[in-house]
Coordinates of C-alpha atoms in Angstrom, one line a residue:
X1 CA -13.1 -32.0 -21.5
X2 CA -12.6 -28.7 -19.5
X3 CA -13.4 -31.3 -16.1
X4 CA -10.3 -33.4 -17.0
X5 CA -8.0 -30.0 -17.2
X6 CA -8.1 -29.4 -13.5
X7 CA -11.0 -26.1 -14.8
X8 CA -13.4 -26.8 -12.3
X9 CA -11.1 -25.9 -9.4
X10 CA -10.7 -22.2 -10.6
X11 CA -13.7 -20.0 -9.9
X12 CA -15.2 -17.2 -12.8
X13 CA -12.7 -14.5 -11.4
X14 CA -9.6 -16.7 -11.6
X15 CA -10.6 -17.3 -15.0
X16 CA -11.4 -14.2 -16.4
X17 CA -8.3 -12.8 -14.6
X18 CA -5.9 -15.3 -16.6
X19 CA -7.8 -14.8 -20.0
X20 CA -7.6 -10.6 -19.5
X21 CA -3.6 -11.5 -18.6
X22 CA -3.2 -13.5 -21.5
X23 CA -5.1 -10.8 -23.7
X24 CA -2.7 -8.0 -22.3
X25 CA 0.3 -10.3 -22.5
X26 CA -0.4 -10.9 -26.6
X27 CA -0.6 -7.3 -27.0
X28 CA 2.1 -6.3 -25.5
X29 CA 4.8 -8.6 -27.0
X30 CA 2.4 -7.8 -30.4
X31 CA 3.1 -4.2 -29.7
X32 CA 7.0 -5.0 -29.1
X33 CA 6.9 -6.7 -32.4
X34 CA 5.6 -3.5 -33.9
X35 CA 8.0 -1.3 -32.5
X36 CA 10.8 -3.3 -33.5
X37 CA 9.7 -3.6 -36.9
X38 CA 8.9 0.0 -37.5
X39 CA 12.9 1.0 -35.6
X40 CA 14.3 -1.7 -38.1
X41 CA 12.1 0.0 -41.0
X42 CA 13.4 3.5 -40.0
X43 CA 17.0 2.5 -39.1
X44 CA 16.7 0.8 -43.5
X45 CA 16.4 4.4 -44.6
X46 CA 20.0 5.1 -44.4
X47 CA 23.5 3.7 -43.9
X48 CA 24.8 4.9 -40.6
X49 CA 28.8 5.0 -42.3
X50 CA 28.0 6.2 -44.6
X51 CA 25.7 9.1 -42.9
X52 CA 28.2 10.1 -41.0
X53 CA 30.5 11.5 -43.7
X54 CA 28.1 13.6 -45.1
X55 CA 25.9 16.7 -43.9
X56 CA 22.7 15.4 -45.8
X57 CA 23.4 11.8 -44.2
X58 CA 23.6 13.4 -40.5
X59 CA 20.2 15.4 -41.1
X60 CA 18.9 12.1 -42.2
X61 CA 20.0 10.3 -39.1
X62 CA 19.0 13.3 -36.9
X63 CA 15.3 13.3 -38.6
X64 CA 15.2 9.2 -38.0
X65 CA 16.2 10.0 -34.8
X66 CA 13.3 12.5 -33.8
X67 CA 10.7 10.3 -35.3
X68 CA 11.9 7.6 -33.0
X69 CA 11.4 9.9 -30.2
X70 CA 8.2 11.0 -31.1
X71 CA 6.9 7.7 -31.2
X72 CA 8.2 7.0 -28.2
X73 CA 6.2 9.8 -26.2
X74 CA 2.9 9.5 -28.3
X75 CA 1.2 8.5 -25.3
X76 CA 1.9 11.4 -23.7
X77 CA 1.3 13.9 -26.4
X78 CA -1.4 12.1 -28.4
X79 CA -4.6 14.1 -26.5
X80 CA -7.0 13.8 -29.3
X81 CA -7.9 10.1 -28.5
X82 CA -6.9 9.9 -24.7
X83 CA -9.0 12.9 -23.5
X84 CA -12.9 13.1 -23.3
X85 CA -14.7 15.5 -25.4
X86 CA -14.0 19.1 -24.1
X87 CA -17.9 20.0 -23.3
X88 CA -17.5 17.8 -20.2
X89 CA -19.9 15.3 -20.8
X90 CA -19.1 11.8 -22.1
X91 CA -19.8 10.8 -25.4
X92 CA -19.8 7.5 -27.5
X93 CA -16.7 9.0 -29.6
X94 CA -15.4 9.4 -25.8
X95 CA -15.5 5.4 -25.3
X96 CA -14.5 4.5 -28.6
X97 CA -11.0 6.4 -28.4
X98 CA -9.5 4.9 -25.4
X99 CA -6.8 3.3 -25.4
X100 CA -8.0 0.3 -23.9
X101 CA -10.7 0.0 -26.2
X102 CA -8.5 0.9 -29.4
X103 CA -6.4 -1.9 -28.3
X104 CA -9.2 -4.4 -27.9
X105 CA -10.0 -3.6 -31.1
X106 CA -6.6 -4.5 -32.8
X107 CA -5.7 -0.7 -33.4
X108 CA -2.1 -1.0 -34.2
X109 CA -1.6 2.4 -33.4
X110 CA -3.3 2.2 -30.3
X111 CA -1.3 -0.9 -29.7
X112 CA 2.0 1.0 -30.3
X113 CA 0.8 4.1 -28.6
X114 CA -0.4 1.9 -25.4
X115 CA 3.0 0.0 -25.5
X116 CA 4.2 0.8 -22.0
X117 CA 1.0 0.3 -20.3
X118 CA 0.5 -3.2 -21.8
X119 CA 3.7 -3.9 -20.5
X120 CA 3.0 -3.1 -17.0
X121 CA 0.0 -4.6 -17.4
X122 CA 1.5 -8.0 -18.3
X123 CA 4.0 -7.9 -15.8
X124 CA 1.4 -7.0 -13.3
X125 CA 0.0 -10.6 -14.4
X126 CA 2.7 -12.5 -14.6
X127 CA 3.5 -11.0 -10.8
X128 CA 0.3 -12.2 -9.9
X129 CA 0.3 -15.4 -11.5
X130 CA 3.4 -16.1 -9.1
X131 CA 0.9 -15.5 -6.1
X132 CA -1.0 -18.3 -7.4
X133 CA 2.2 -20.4 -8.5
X134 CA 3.7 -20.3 -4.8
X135 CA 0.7 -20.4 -2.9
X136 CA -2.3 -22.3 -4.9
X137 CA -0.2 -25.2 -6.4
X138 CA 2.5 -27.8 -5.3
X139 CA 4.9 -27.2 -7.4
X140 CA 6.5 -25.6 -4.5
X141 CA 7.3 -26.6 -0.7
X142 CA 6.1 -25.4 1.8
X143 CA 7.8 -25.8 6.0
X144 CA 6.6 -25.1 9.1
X145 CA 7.6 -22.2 11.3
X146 CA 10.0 -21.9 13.9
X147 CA 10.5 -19.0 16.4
X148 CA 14.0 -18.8 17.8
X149 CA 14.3 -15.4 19.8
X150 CA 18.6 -15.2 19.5
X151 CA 17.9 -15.6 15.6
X152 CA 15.1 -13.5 15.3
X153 CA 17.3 -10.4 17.0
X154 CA 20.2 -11.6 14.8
X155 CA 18.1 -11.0 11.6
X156 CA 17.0 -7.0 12.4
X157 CA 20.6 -6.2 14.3
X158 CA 22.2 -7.1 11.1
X159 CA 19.6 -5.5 9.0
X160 CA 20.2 -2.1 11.0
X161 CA 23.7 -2.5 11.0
X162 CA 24.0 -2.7 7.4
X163 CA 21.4 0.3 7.6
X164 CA 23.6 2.4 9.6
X165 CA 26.8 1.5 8.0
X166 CA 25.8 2.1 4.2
X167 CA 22.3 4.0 3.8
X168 CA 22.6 7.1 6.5
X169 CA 21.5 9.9 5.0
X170 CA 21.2 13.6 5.9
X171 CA 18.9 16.2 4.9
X172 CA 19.2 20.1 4.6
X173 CA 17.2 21.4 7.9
X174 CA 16.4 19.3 10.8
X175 CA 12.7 19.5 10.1
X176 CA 10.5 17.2 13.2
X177 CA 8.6 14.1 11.3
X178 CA 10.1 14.8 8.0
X179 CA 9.2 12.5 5.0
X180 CA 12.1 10.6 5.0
X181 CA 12.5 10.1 8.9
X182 CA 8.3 8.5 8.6
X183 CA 9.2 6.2 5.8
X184 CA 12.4 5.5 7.8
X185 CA 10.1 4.9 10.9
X186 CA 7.5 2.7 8.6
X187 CA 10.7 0.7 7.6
X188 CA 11.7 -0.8 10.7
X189 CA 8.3 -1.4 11.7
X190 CA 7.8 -3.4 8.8
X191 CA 10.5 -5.5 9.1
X192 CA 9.4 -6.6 12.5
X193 CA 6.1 -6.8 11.8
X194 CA 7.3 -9.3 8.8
X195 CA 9.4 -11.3 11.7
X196 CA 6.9 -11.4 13.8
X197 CA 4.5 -13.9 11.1
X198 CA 7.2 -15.7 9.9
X199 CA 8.7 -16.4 12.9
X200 CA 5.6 -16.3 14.5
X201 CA 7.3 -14.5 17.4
X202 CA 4.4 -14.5 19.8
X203 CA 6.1 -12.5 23.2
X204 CA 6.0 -9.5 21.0
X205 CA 2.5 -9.4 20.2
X206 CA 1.9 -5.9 22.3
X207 CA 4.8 -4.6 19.9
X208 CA 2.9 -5.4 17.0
X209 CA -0.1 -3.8 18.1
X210 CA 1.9 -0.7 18.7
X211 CA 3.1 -1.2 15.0
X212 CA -0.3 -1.2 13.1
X213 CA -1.1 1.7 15.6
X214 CA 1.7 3.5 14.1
X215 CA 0.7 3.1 10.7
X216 CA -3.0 4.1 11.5
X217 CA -1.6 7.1 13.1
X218 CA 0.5 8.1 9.8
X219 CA -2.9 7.6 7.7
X220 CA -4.4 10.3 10.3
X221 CA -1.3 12.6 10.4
X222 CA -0.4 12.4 6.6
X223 CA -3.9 12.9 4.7
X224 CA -4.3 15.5 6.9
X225 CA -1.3 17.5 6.5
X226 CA -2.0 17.0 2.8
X227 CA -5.4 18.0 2.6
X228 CA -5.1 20.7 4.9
X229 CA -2.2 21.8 3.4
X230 CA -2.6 21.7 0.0
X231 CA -6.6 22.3 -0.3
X232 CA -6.6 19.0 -2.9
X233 CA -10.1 17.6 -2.3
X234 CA -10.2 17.2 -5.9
X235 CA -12.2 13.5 -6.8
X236 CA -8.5 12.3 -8.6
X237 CA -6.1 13.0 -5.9
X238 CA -8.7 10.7 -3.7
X239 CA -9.4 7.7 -6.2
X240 CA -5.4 7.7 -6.3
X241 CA -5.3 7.4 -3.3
X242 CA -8.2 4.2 -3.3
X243 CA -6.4 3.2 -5.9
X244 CA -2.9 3.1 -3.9
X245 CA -4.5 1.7 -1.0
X246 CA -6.8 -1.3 -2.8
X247 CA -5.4 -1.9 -6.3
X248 CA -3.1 -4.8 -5.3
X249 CA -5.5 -6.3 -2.5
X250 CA -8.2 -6.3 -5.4
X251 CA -6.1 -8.8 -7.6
X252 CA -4.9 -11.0 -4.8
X253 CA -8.1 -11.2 -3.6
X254 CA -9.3 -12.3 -7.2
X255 CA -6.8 -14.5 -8.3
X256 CA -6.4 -16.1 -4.8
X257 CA -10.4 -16.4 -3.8
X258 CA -9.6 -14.7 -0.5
X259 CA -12.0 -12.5 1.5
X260 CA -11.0 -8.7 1.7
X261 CA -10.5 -8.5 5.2
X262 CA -8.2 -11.5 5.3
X263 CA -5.5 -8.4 4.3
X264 CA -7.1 -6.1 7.1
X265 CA -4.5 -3.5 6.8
X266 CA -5.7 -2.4 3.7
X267 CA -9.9 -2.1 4.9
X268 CA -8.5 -0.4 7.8
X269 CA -6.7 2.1 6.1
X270 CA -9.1 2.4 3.6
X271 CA -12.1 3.4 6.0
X272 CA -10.1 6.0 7.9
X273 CA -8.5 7.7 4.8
X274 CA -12.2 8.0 3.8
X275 CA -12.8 9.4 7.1
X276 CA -10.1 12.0 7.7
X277 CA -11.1 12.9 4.1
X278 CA -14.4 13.3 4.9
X279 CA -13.7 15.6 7.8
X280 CA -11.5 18.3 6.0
X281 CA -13.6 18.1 2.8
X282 CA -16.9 18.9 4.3
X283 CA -17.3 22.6 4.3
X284 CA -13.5 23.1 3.8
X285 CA -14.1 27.4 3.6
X286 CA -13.9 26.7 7.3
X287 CA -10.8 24.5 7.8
X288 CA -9.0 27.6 8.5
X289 CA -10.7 28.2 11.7
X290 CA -8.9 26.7 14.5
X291 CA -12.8 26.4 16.4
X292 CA -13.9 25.0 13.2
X293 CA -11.1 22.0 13.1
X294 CA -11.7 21.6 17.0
X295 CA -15.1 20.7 16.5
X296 CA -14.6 18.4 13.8
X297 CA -12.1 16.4 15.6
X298 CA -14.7 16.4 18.7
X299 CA -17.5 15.6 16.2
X300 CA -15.0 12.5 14.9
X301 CA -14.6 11.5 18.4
X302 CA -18.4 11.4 19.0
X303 CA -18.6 9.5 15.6
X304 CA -15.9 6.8 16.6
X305 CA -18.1 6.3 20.3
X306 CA -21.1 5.8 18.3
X307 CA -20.5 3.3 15.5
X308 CA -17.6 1.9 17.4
X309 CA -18.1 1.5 21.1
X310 CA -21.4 0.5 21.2
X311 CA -21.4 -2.8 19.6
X312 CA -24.7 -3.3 18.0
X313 CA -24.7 -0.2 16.1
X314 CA -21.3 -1.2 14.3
X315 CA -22.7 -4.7 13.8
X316 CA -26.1 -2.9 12.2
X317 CA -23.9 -0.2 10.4
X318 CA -21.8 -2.7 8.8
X319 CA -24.5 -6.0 8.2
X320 CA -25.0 -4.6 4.7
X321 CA -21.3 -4.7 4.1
X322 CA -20.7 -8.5 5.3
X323 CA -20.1 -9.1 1.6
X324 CA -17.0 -6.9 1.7
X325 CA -15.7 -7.0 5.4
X326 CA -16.8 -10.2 6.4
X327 CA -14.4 -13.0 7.0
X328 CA -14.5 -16.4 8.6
X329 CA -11.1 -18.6 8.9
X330 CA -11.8 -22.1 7.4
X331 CA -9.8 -23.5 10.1
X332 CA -12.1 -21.5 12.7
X333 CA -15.5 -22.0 12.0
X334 CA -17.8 -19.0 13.1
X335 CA -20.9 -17.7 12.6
X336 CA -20.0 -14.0 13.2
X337 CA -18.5 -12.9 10.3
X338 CA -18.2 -9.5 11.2
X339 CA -16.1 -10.4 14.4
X340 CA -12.5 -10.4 12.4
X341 CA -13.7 -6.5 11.2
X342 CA -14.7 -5.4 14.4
X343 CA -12.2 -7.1 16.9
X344 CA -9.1 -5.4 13.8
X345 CA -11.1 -1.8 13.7
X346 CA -11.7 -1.7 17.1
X347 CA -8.3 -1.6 17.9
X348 CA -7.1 1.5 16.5
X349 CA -10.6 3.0 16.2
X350 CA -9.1 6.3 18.1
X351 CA -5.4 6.8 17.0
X352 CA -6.4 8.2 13.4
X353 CA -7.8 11.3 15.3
X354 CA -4.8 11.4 17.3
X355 CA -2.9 11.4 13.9
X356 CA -4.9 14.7 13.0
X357 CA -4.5 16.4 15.9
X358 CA -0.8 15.7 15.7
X359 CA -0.5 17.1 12.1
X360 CA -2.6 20.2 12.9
X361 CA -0.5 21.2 15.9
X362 CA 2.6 20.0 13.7
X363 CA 3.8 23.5 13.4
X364 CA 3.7 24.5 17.2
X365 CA 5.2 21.7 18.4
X366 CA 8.1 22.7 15.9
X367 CA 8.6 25.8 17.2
X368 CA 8.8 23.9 20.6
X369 CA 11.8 21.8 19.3
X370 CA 13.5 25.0 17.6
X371 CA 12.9 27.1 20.3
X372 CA 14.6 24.2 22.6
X373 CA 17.2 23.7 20.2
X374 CA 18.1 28.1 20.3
X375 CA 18.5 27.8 23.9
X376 CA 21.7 29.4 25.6
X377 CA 23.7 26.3 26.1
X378 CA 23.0 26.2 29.9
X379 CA 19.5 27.0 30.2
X380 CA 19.1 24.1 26.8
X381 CA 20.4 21.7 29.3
X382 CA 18.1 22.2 32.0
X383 CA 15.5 22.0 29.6
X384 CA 16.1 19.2 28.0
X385 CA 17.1 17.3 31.0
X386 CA 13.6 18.3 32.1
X387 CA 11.6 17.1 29.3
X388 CA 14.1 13.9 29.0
X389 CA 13.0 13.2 32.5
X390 CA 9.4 13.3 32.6
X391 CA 9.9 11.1 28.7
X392 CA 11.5 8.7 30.6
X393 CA 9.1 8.7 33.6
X394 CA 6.0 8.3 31.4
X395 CA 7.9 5.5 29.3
X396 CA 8.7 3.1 32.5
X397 CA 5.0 3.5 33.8
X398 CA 3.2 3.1 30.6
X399 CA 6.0 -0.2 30.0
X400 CA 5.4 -1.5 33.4
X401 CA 1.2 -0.9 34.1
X402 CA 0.4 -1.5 30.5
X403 CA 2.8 -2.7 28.0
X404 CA 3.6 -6.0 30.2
X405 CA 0.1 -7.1 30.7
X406 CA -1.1 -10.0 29.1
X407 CA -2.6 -10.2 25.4
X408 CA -6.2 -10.1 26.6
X409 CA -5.5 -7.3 28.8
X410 CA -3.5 -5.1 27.0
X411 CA -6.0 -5.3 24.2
X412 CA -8.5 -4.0 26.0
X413 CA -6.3 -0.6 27.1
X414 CA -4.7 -0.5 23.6
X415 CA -7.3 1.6 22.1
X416 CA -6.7 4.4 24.9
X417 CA -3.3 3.9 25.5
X418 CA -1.8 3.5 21.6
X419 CA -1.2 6.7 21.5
X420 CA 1.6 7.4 24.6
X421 CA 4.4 5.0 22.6
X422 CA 3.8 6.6 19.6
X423 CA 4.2 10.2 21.4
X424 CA 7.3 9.0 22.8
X425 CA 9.1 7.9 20.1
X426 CA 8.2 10.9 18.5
X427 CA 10.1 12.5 21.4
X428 CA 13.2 10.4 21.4
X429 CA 13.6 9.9 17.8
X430 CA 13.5 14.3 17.0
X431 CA 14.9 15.4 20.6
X432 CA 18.2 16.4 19.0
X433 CA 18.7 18.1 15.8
X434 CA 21.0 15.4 14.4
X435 CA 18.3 12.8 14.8
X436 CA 16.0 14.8 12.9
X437 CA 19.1 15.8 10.2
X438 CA 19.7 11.8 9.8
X439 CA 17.6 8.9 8.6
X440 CA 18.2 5.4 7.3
X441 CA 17.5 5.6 3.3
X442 CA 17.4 1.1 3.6
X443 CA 14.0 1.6 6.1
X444 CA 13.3 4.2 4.0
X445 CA 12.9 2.2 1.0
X446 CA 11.6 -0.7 2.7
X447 CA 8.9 1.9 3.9
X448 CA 7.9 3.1 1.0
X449 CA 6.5 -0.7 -0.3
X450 CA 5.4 -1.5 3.1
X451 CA 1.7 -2.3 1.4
X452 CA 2.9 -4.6 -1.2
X453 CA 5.0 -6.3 1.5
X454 CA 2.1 -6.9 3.3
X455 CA 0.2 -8.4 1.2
X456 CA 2.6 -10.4 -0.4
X457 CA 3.9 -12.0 2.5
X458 CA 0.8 -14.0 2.8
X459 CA 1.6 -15.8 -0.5
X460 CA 5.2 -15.3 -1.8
X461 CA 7.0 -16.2 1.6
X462 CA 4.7 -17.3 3.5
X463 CA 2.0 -19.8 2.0
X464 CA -1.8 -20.1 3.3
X465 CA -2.4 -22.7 0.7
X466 CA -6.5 -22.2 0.8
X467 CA -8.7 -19.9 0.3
X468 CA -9.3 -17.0 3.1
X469 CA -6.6 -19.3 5.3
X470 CA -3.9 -17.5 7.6
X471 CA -0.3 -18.5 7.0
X472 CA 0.8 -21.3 9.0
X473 CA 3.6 -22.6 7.0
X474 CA 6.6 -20.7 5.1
X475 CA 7.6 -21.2 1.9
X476 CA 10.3 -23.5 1.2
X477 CA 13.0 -23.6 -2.2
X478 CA 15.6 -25.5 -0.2
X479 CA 14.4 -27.9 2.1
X480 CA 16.6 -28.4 5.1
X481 CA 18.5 -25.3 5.4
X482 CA 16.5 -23.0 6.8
X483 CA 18.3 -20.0 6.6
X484 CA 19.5 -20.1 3.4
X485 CA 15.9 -20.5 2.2
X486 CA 14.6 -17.9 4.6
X487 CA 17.3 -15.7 2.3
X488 CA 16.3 -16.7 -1.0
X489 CA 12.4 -16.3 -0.2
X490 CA 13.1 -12.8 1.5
X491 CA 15.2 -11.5 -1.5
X492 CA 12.5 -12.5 -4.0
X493 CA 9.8 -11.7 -2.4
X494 CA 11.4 -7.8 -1.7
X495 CA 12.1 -8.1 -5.4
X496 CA 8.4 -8.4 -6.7
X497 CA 6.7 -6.4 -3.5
X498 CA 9.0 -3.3 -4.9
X499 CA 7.8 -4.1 -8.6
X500 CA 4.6 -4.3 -7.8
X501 CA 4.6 -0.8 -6.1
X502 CA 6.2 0.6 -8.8
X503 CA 3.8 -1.2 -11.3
X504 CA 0.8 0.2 -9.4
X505 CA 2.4 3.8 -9.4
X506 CA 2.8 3.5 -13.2
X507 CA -0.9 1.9 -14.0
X508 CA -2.1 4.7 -11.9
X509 CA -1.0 7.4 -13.9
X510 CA -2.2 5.7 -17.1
X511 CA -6.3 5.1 -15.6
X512 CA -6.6 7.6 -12.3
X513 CA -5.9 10.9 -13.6
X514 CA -5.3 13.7 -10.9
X515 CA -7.4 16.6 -12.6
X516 CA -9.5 15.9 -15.5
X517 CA -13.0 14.3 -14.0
X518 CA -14.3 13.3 -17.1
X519 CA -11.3 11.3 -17.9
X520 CA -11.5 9.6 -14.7
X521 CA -15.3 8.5 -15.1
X522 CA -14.9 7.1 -18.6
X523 CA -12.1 4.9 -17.4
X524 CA -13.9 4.0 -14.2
X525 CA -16.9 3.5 -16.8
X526 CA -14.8 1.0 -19.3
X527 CA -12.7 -0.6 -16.6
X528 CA -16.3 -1.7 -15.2
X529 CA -18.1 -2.3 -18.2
X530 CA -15.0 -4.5 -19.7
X531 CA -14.6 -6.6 -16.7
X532 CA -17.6 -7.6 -16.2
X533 CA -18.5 -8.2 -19.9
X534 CA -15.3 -10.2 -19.3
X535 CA -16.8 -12.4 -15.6
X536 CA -19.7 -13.1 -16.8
X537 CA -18.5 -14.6 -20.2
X538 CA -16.1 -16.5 -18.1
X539 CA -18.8 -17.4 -15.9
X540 CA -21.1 -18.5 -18.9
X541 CA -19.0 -20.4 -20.4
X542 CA -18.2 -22.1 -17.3
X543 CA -21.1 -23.1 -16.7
X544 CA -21.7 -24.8 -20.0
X545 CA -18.5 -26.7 -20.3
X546 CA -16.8 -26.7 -16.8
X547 CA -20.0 -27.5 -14.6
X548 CA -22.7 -29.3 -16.8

C-alpha cells in the first residue's frame, strides 16, 4: 500500500521530518483555535457600547484588556515550567515541564503558552517543504544556464544604483570597519557570488575566491572582536552561534538527502568559529597580554601547517569524520571523499588568522586613520597621497602577477596571497571619513541573510534535482522569458531566505538560551531524545510497510 504512494522514494529522515511538520502544524493552528476562542470568550463578557458610557463598563474593558495581554506574554513570564529546577541539576519534573513536551502531551496551556513558537515552527516547515517542492519534484521547470557578461554587469549596476539612490545611509562617527559598512561589504559580495552560479560566470572565478576569503576573514575578525571584547565564552553565546551557523543546513540536509559539505560554507565556517573560539577561550586570564595573544596566533599558525599542509595528517585527522565532511558528486564518481573538504578548507586555511590579527590591532590601525584624518590640510595631503600611492602600487602588481593567472595557478597562491585584496579594500573603502560615515543599508540587508541565501540558492532558484548534486539548471516559472523568470525566482527566493533568517533568530531564542546552562542541556537533551524516538519510529515502520 505505502509502495503504490510513491513512500519508498523518501528516506527515514524525510519522513520523520514531514510527520514532526505536520505535528507542529496541528498544534499550532489548534493553538490559534484556542486563542481565538478564549479572545471571543473574553470579548462576551461585556458590550463594548455600552462599556463605554459607563466608568464600571471601562474598568471592565480595561481588565479584559490586561488579561489579553497577559496571555499574550505568558511565555515570557511563565518561569515555573520553562526553567530547570534551581539546584542546577536536571530532574524528571525538569523534562516533564517543557514546553515541547507539554505540547506533545496535548497541554492546552502549554499549547497556548507555546503559540508563537509553534508558529515558527510550522512555517519553518512549510519553508522547507518548498525546498523539496521546487527541487525534489516536477511539478516545477527547471532551464539551463546562460552566462551573458553585458547582462550579468547590467543586473549588479542596477542593483547598486538603486542602492545608492534609495538606501545610503550615514552613521554618527566615521568609525573604520563598522557593523554596518561589513554587512554592507558582505552584501555586494553576495550578490555576485549569487551571479556567478546562476549565470555560471566562469572568468570571475579568482573573484569568487576572493569573496569566500572575505567571508572567512569576517568569521576571524568578528568572533574575535566579540570574544575578546566582551569576555562571553559562556557555553550559550557559542551553541547560538552553532546554532546560527548549522540550523538551516541541518534541515536541508534532511529533508533534501544531501551531504553536509555539499553547502561547504557552512563546515567551513563552522570549523574556524570553533577555532578562533578555542584560541581566546583557552586560558582567557591571559588574553590581555599582548605576548600572550602573539603566541596564540603563532601557535594557530603552527596548527593550520600541521593538520593542513601536510596532506596525510588532514586526511588521518579527518577519516573519522568522513560521515560528516565527506562528499562525492554523483555526476563525479570518486573514491576520495574527503577531497571536496580538503581542496574547500585548504583554500582559506590561513585568512581566519589574518582576521584575528586584524581585529586585535583594530584599534591602532584606527588611530592611524584618525590621526591621518587630524592632519593640517597640507601635510594630510602628502600623506595621503603617499599611502594612496603605494595602495595603488601593491594593487596593480598583486592584479597583474597573481590575480590574472589561470584557475589552477591562482589556486595554488590563493592561500598566501587572499589576504592583500582584502587589505586593500579595506584601504580604499575607509581612506576618507565619508566612506566610513556612509554605507548602503540594501547590501546591508542583503548581508545580513547572506547564509540563508546560500543555501537556498541551491534549491529555491537554482535546482540540483538529486541528492548531493551541484546545480546545473535554474529554476524556471515562465518558460521562455528568461528574465522575467530570473525576476520572479530572485524575488521569491529573497523572500523566504530573509524568513528563514528571521525564523532561525526566533527559534533560537525559544531552545538556545544565552545564560542559563541547565536550560540549554535539557533542551539539547529533549530535542535529541524526541527526534530520534521520532527516526527510528519512522524508520520501523518503514521497514515493515514501505520495504517488506
Amino acid at each position: 500500500m505505502f509502495s503504490n504512494m510513491g513512500l519508498e522514494a523518501l528516506s527515514p529522515g524525510q519522513v520523520t521530518f514531514f510527520v514532526a511538520y505536520a505535528w507542529s502544524l496541528s498544534l499550532w493552528i489548534f493553538s490559534e483555535y484556542l486563542n481565538r476562542s478564549k479572545k471571543l470568550l473574553t470579548s462576551g463578557d461585556y458590550d463594548p457600547v455600552e462599556a463605554s458610557d459607563t466608568e464600571a463598563g471601562k474598568a471592565k474593558a480595561e481588565t479584559a484588556l490586561h488579561n489579553e495581554q497577559a496571555s499574550n506574554c505568558s511565555t515570557n513570564t511563565d518561569h515555573s515550567k520553562q526553567n530547570p529546577s534551581k539546584t542546577g541539576h536536571l530532574t524528571l519534573e525538569d523534562a516533564w515541564n517543557s514546553g515541547l513536551v507539554r505540547c506533545m502531551l496535548f497541554d492546552l496551556d502549554a499549547i497556548q503558552r507555546e503559540r508563537a513558537t509553534l508558529k515558527a515552527m510550522s512555517e519553518f516547515g512549510t519553508l522547507m517543504a518548498w525546498y523539496f517542492v521546487c527541487d525534489r519534484t516536477p511539478l516545477l521547470g527547471e532551464a539551463g544556464k546562460s552566462y551573458n557578461r553585458d547582462t550579468f554587469f547590467f543586473i549588479f549596476v542596477v542593483l547598486t544604483s538603486v542602492a545608492f539612490g534609495s538606501s545610503l545611509q550615514t552613521i554618527k562617527a566615521p568609525a573604520l570597519l563598522n557593523r554596518p559598512q561589513t554587512e554592507e561589504w558582505k552584501g555586494w559580495m553576495q550578490v555576485l557570488f549569487l551571479l556567478y552560479h546562476y549565470f555560471e560566470a566562469r572568468e570571475i572565478y579568482n573573484a569568487i575566491r576572493i569573496f569566500i576569503a572575505g567571508y572567512v576573514w569576517m568569521t576571524g575578525y568578528g568572533n574575535f572582536h566579540y570574544y575578546y571584547k566582551t569576555n562571553d565564552y559562556c557555553i550559550g553565546r557559542f551553541s547560538q552561534m552553532m546554532w546560527r551557523l548549522n540550523f538551516l543546513v541541518f534541515f536541508a540536509c534532511l529533508v533534501l538527502r544531501n551531504s553536509y559539505m555539499l553547502y561547504y560554507i557552512c563546515p567551513m565556517h563552522t570549523i574556524f568559529t570553533v577555532l578562533v573560539y578555542g584560541c581566546l577561550a583557552i586560558a582567557p586570564q591571559y588574553n590581555q597580554s599582548n605576548a600572550v595573544i602573539f603566541i596564540k596566533m603563532l601557535l594557530c599558525v603552527a596548527f593550520v601547517v600541521l593538520c593542513w599542509d601536510i596532506k596525510p595528517v588532514f586526511y588521518a585527522l579527518w577519516k573519522p569524520f568522513t560521515w560528516l565532511v565527506g562528499y562525492v558528486d554523483p555526476r563525479k564518481p570518486s573514491d576520495d571523499v574527503l577531497y571536496e573538504w580538503y581542496f574547500r578548507s585548504s583554500l582559506d586555511r590561513y585568512v581566519w588568522i589574518y582576521g584575528m590579527l586584524c581585529a586585535w590591532i583594530h584599534p591602532h590601525v584606527s588611530s592611524a586613520f584618525n590621526f591621518m584624518d587630524n592632519l593640517p590640510p597640507a601635510r594630510k595631503f602628502i600623506v595621503r597621497g603617499a599611502v594612496l600611492s603605494v595602495t595603488t602600487v601593491i594593487s596593480y602588481f598583486w592584479y597583474t602577477l597573481v590575480y590574472c593567472l589561470p584557475k589552477l595557478e591562482y589556486n595554488q597562491l590563493h592561500p598566501y596571497t587572499s589576504w592583500i585584496p582584502i587589505s586593500l579594500f579595506i584601504i580604499y573603502r575607509n581612506f576618507f571619513p565619508t566612506f566610513r560615515l556612509h554605507h548602503l543599508r540594501l547590501y546591508g540587508w542583503l548581508g545580513c541573510i547572506t547564509l540563508e541565501t546560500y543555501i537556498g540558492q541551491f534549491h529555491i532558484w537554482l535546482k540540483t534535482t538529486l541528492p548531493d548534486g551541484q546545480p546545473k539548471a535554474v529554476l524556471s516559472l515562465v518558460p521562455g522569458y528568461p528574465l522575467i523568470n530570473f525576476a520572479l525566482c530572485s524575488a521569491g527566493y529573497v523572500f523566504v531566505s530573509h524568513r528563514l533568517f528571521n525564523l532561525t533568530n526566533t527559534l533560537k531564542s525559544a531552545a538556545v538560551p544565552h545564560s542559563n546552562n541547565s536550560l540549554l542541556l535539557r533542551n539539547v537533551i529533549l530535542m535529541t531524545v524526541i527526534g530520534l524516538g521520532l527516526y527510528f519510529t519512522c524508520f520501523g515502520v518503514m521497514a515493515m510497510f514501505v520495504y517488506p
